[in-house]
Short mmCIF file of C-alpha atoms in Angstrom, two decimals:
data_model
loop_
_atom_site.label_atom_id
_atom_site.label_comp_id
_atom_site.label_asym_id
_atom_site.label_seq_id
_atom_site.Cartn_x
_atom_site.Cartn_y
_atom_site.Cartn_z
CA UNK A 6 0.00 0.00 0.00
CA UNK A 7 2.83 2.38 0.92
CA UNK A 8 4.68 1.41 -2.26
CA UNK A 9 1.59 2.12 -4.36
CA UNK A 10 1.17 5.56 -2.77
CA UNK A 11 4.85 6.36 -3.34
CA UNK A 12 4.63 5.26 -6.97
CA UNK A 13 1.58 7.46 -7.44
CA UNK A 14 3.41 10.48 -6.04
CA UNK A 15 6.44 9.81 -8.25
CA UNK A 16 4.23 9.44 -11.32
CA UNK A 17 2.39 12.69 -10.58
CA UNK A 18 5.69 14.47 -9.96
CA UNK A 19 7.10 13.15 -13.24
CA UNK A 20 4.01 14.29 -15.14
CA UNK A 21 4.32 17.73 -13.53
CA UNK A 22 8.04 17.93 -14.32
CA UNK A 23 7.41 17.00 -17.95
CA UNK A 24 4.64 19.59 -18.25
CA UNK A 25 6.84 22.29 -16.70
CA UNK A 26 9.69 21.46 -19.09
CA UNK A 27 7.32 21.70 -22.05
CA UNK A 28 5.94 25.06 -20.89
CA UNK A 29 9.43 26.46 -20.27
CA UNK A 30 10.73 25.19 -23.60
CA UNK A 31 7.83 26.73 -25.47
CA UNK A 32 8.49 30.14 -23.88
CA UNK A 33 12.24 29.95 -24.62
CA UNK A 34 11.73 28.68 -28.17
CA UNK A 35 9.27 31.49 -28.90
CA UNK A 36 11.60 34.15 -27.49
CA UNK A 37 14.89 32.99 -29.04
CA UNK A 38 14.09 30.58 -31.87
CA UNK A 39 14.34 26.80 -31.81
CA UNK A 40 17.82 26.62 -33.35
CA UNK A 41 19.30 29.03 -30.80
CA UNK A 42 18.19 27.30 -27.60
CA UNK A 43 20.20 24.79 -25.59
CA UNK A 44 19.03 22.09 -23.20
CA UNK A 45 20.67 24.06 -20.39
CA UNK A 46 18.52 27.11 -21.16
CA UNK A 47 15.35 25.02 -21.08
CA UNK A 48 16.39 23.50 -17.75
CA UNK A 49 17.20 26.92 -16.30
CA UNK A 50 13.86 28.35 -17.42
CA UNK A 51 12.00 25.40 -15.90
CA UNK A 52 14.10 25.28 -12.73
CA UNK A 53 15.28 21.70 -13.27
CA UNK A 54 18.57 19.88 -13.75
CA UNK A 55 19.80 18.23 -16.95
CA UNK A 56 19.02 14.93 -15.25
CA UNK A 57 15.36 15.89 -15.00
CA UNK A 58 15.39 16.81 -18.68
CA UNK A 59 16.95 13.53 -19.82
CA UNK A 60 14.59 11.50 -17.67
CA UNK A 61 11.77 12.89 -19.82
CA UNK A 62 13.28 13.66 -23.23
CA UNK A 63 16.22 12.30 -25.19
CA UNK A 64 16.78 15.56 -27.10
CA UNK A 65 15.33 18.95 -27.95
CA UNK A 66 13.86 17.36 -31.09
CA UNK A 67 11.90 14.89 -28.97
CA UNK A 68 10.72 17.70 -26.70
CA UNK A 69 9.54 19.68 -29.73
CA UNK A 70 7.55 16.73 -31.03
CA UNK A 71 5.84 16.47 -27.65
CA UNK A 72 4.87 20.13 -28.04
CA UNK A 73 3.79 19.50 -31.62
CA UNK A 74 1.58 16.58 -30.56
CA UNK A 75 -0.12 18.83 -28.00
CA UNK A 76 -0.93 21.49 -30.61
CA UNK A 77 -1.78 19.03 -33.39
CA UNK A 78 -4.15 17.15 -31.09
CA UNK A 79 -5.77 20.42 -30.04
CA UNK A 80 -6.24 21.54 -33.66
CA UNK A 81 -7.60 18.12 -34.65
CA UNK A 82 -10.08 18.29 -31.76
CA UNK A 83 -11.11 21.82 -32.74
CA UNK A 84 -11.64 20.89 -36.39
CA UNK A 85 -13.33 17.55 -35.66
CA UNK A 86 -15.58 19.11 -33.02
CA UNK A 87 -16.66 21.93 -35.31
CA UNK A 88 -17.35 19.54 -38.20
CA UNK A 89 -19.14 16.95 -36.06
CA UNK A 90 -21.99 19.25 -35.00
CA UNK A 91 -23.89 18.72 -38.27
CA UNK A 92 -24.19 14.95 -37.92
CA UNK A 93 -24.01 13.05 -41.22
CA UNK A 94 -25.22 16.06 -43.23
CA UNK A 95 -22.27 18.43 -43.37
CA UNK A 96 -23.33 22.07 -43.67
CA UNK A 97 -20.04 23.28 -45.16
CA UNK A 98 -20.56 27.06 -44.82
CA UNK A 99 -21.70 26.72 -41.19
CA UNK A 100 -18.86 24.30 -40.44
CA UNK A 101 -16.32 26.68 -41.97
CA UNK A 102 -17.65 29.46 -39.73
CA UNK A 103 -17.24 27.27 -36.64
CA UNK A 104 -13.77 26.06 -37.61
CA UNK A 105 -12.42 29.54 -38.24
CA UNK A 106 -13.87 30.81 -34.96
CA UNK A 107 -12.14 28.21 -32.79
CA UNK A 108 -9.02 27.21 -34.71
CA UNK A 109 -5.73 27.80 -32.94
CA UNK A 110 -3.91 30.81 -34.40
CA UNK A 111 -1.17 31.33 -31.81
CA UNK A 112 1.60 33.49 -33.23
CA UNK A 113 4.21 32.32 -30.68
CA UNK A 114 3.50 28.70 -31.60
CA UNK A 115 3.72 29.55 -35.29
CA UNK A 116 7.15 31.09 -34.71
CA UNK A 117 8.37 27.95 -32.94
CA UNK A 118 6.85 25.65 -35.57
CA UNK A 119 8.40 27.63 -38.43
CA UNK A 120 11.84 27.51 -36.82
CA UNK A 121 11.50 23.77 -36.41
CA UNK A 122 10.28 23.35 -39.98
CA UNK A 123 13.53 24.87 -41.24
CA UNK A 124 15.47 22.55 -38.92
CA UNK A 125 13.50 19.53 -40.17
CA UNK A 126 14.05 20.48 -43.80
CA UNK A 127 17.79 19.95 -43.26
CA UNK A 128 17.42 16.60 -41.48
CA UNK A 129 15.57 13.83 -43.39
CA UNK A 130 14.90 11.77 -40.23
CA UNK A 131 13.33 14.73 -38.44
CA UNK A 132 11.42 15.64 -41.60
CA UNK A 133 9.88 12.16 -41.78
CA UNK A 134 8.72 12.37 -38.18
CA UNK A 135 7.26 15.84 -38.74
CA UNK A 136 5.40 14.60 -41.81
CA UNK A 137 3.91 11.79 -39.74
CA UNK A 138 2.64 14.27 -37.17
CA UNK A 139 1.15 16.51 -39.84
CA UNK A 140 -0.61 13.49 -41.31
CA UNK A 141 -2.53 13.05 -38.06
CA UNK A 142 -4.24 16.41 -38.52
CA UNK A 143 -5.09 15.66 -42.15
CA UNK A 144 -6.42 12.28 -41.08
CA UNK A 145 -8.84 13.83 -38.59
CA UNK A 146 -10.18 16.19 -41.26
CA UNK A 147 -10.41 13.44 -43.89
CA UNK A 148 -12.26 11.18 -41.46
CA UNK A 149 -14.97 13.78 -40.90
CA UNK A 150 -15.29 14.61 -44.59
CA UNK A 151 -15.56 10.89 -45.34
CA UNK A 152 -18.45 10.52 -42.87
CA UNK A 153 -20.29 13.24 -44.77
CA UNK A 154 -19.67 11.65 -48.17
CA UNK A 155 -22.95 10.63 -49.77
CA UNK A 156 -24.76 13.38 -47.89
CA UNK A 157 -22.68 16.37 -48.97
CA UNK A 158 -20.82 16.67 -52.26
CA UNK A 159 -17.41 18.33 -52.33
CA UNK A 160 -16.09 20.15 -55.42
CA UNK A 161 -14.93 17.61 -58.00
CA UNK A 162 -11.73 19.58 -58.58
CA UNK A 163 -10.47 18.43 -55.16
CA UNK A 164 -10.44 14.83 -56.34
CA UNK A 165 -10.91 12.61 -53.29
CA UNK A 166 -11.31 13.04 -49.52
CA UNK A 167 -7.56 12.85 -48.88
CA UNK A 168 -6.93 15.62 -51.41
CA UNK A 169 -9.61 17.76 -49.77
CA UNK A 170 -7.94 17.31 -46.37
CA UNK A 171 -4.58 18.29 -47.91
CA UNK A 172 -6.20 21.41 -49.35
CA UNK A 173 -7.66 22.42 -45.99
CA UNK A 174 -4.29 22.05 -44.24
CA UNK A 175 -2.55 23.94 -47.07
CA UNK A 176 -4.99 26.82 -46.63
CA UNK A 177 -4.24 26.88 -42.90
CA UNK A 178 -0.50 26.89 -43.64
CA UNK A 179 -0.86 29.81 -46.04
CA UNK A 180 -2.89 31.86 -43.59
CA UNK A 181 -0.42 31.26 -40.78
CA UNK A 182 2.49 32.50 -42.89
CA UNK A 183 0.68 35.80 -43.41
CA UNK A 184 -0.15 35.94 -39.70
CA UNK A 185 3.54 35.61 -38.85
CA UNK A 186 4.27 38.69 -40.93
CA UNK A 187 1.43 41.04 -40.03
CA UNK A 188 0.26 39.70 -36.63
CA UNK A 189 -3.38 40.32 -37.55
CA UNK A 190 -5.32 37.41 -36.06
CA UNK A 191 -8.69 38.85 -37.09
CA UNK A 192 -7.56 39.19 -40.70
CA UNK A 193 -6.14 35.66 -40.59
CA UNK A 194 -9.48 34.22 -39.47
CA UNK A 195 -11.37 36.14 -42.16
CA UNK A 196 -8.92 35.04 -44.86
CA UNK A 197 -9.06 31.42 -43.71
CA UNK A 198 -12.85 31.52 -43.87
CA UNK A 199 -12.71 32.82 -47.45
CA UNK A 200 -10.19 30.18 -48.52
CA UNK A 201 -12.03 27.26 -46.95
CA UNK A 202 -15.36 28.42 -48.35
CA UNK A 203 -13.83 28.66 -51.82
CA UNK A 204 -12.22 25.23 -51.46
CA UNK A 205 -15.17 23.29 -50.08
CA UNK A 206 -18.04 24.99 -51.90
CA UNK A 207 -18.62 26.65 -55.24
CA UNK A 208 -17.38 29.88 -53.66
CA UNK A 209 -20.87 31.24 -53.03
CA UNK A 210 -21.30 29.52 -49.67
CA UNK A 211 -23.39 26.72 -51.16
CA UNK A 212 -22.13 23.17 -51.48
CA UNK A 213 -21.91 21.90 -55.02
#
């Protein structure tokens, strides 16, 4: 019984340590850029030793992917939740409105992600892992669009469901690049709404 209680405390402490390291790393990455941050700086910001870092992460790359999973899961939940409200009949214009209202557009996260994208582009192994994580978001979107197939027609130019999911993510990527430059979240949401409406409807707000 005592051993079980001790294990529980250790597990909770480990979870808390990991969460604190992630929060500290995110703040340092956003302030300085992923490629200019050391493990020591993350540890200092979190108030932990290198030992605490290595008991949770093997490298800064692994830590970043833990951050990426958090954000990708959140975005997938936001998109899936907004699209799921219509049931089998997908009201594309209404769904686009809901998605653009809730979708994560965090400029600090975009700065960190962009830094890491450049890093991944120079390392094929890291690039493969990043592509796998991005595929999870596309998969969540494709799954919802597939459930609506037969009830709601998507523009034929998109090809299939997978292509439609790629197009949605590409639109999000394009909007976030502009957001990095001008910092206008409101404009980014409006632009994303226009792009997704044009992609998933005939452009008039009516499904085709």
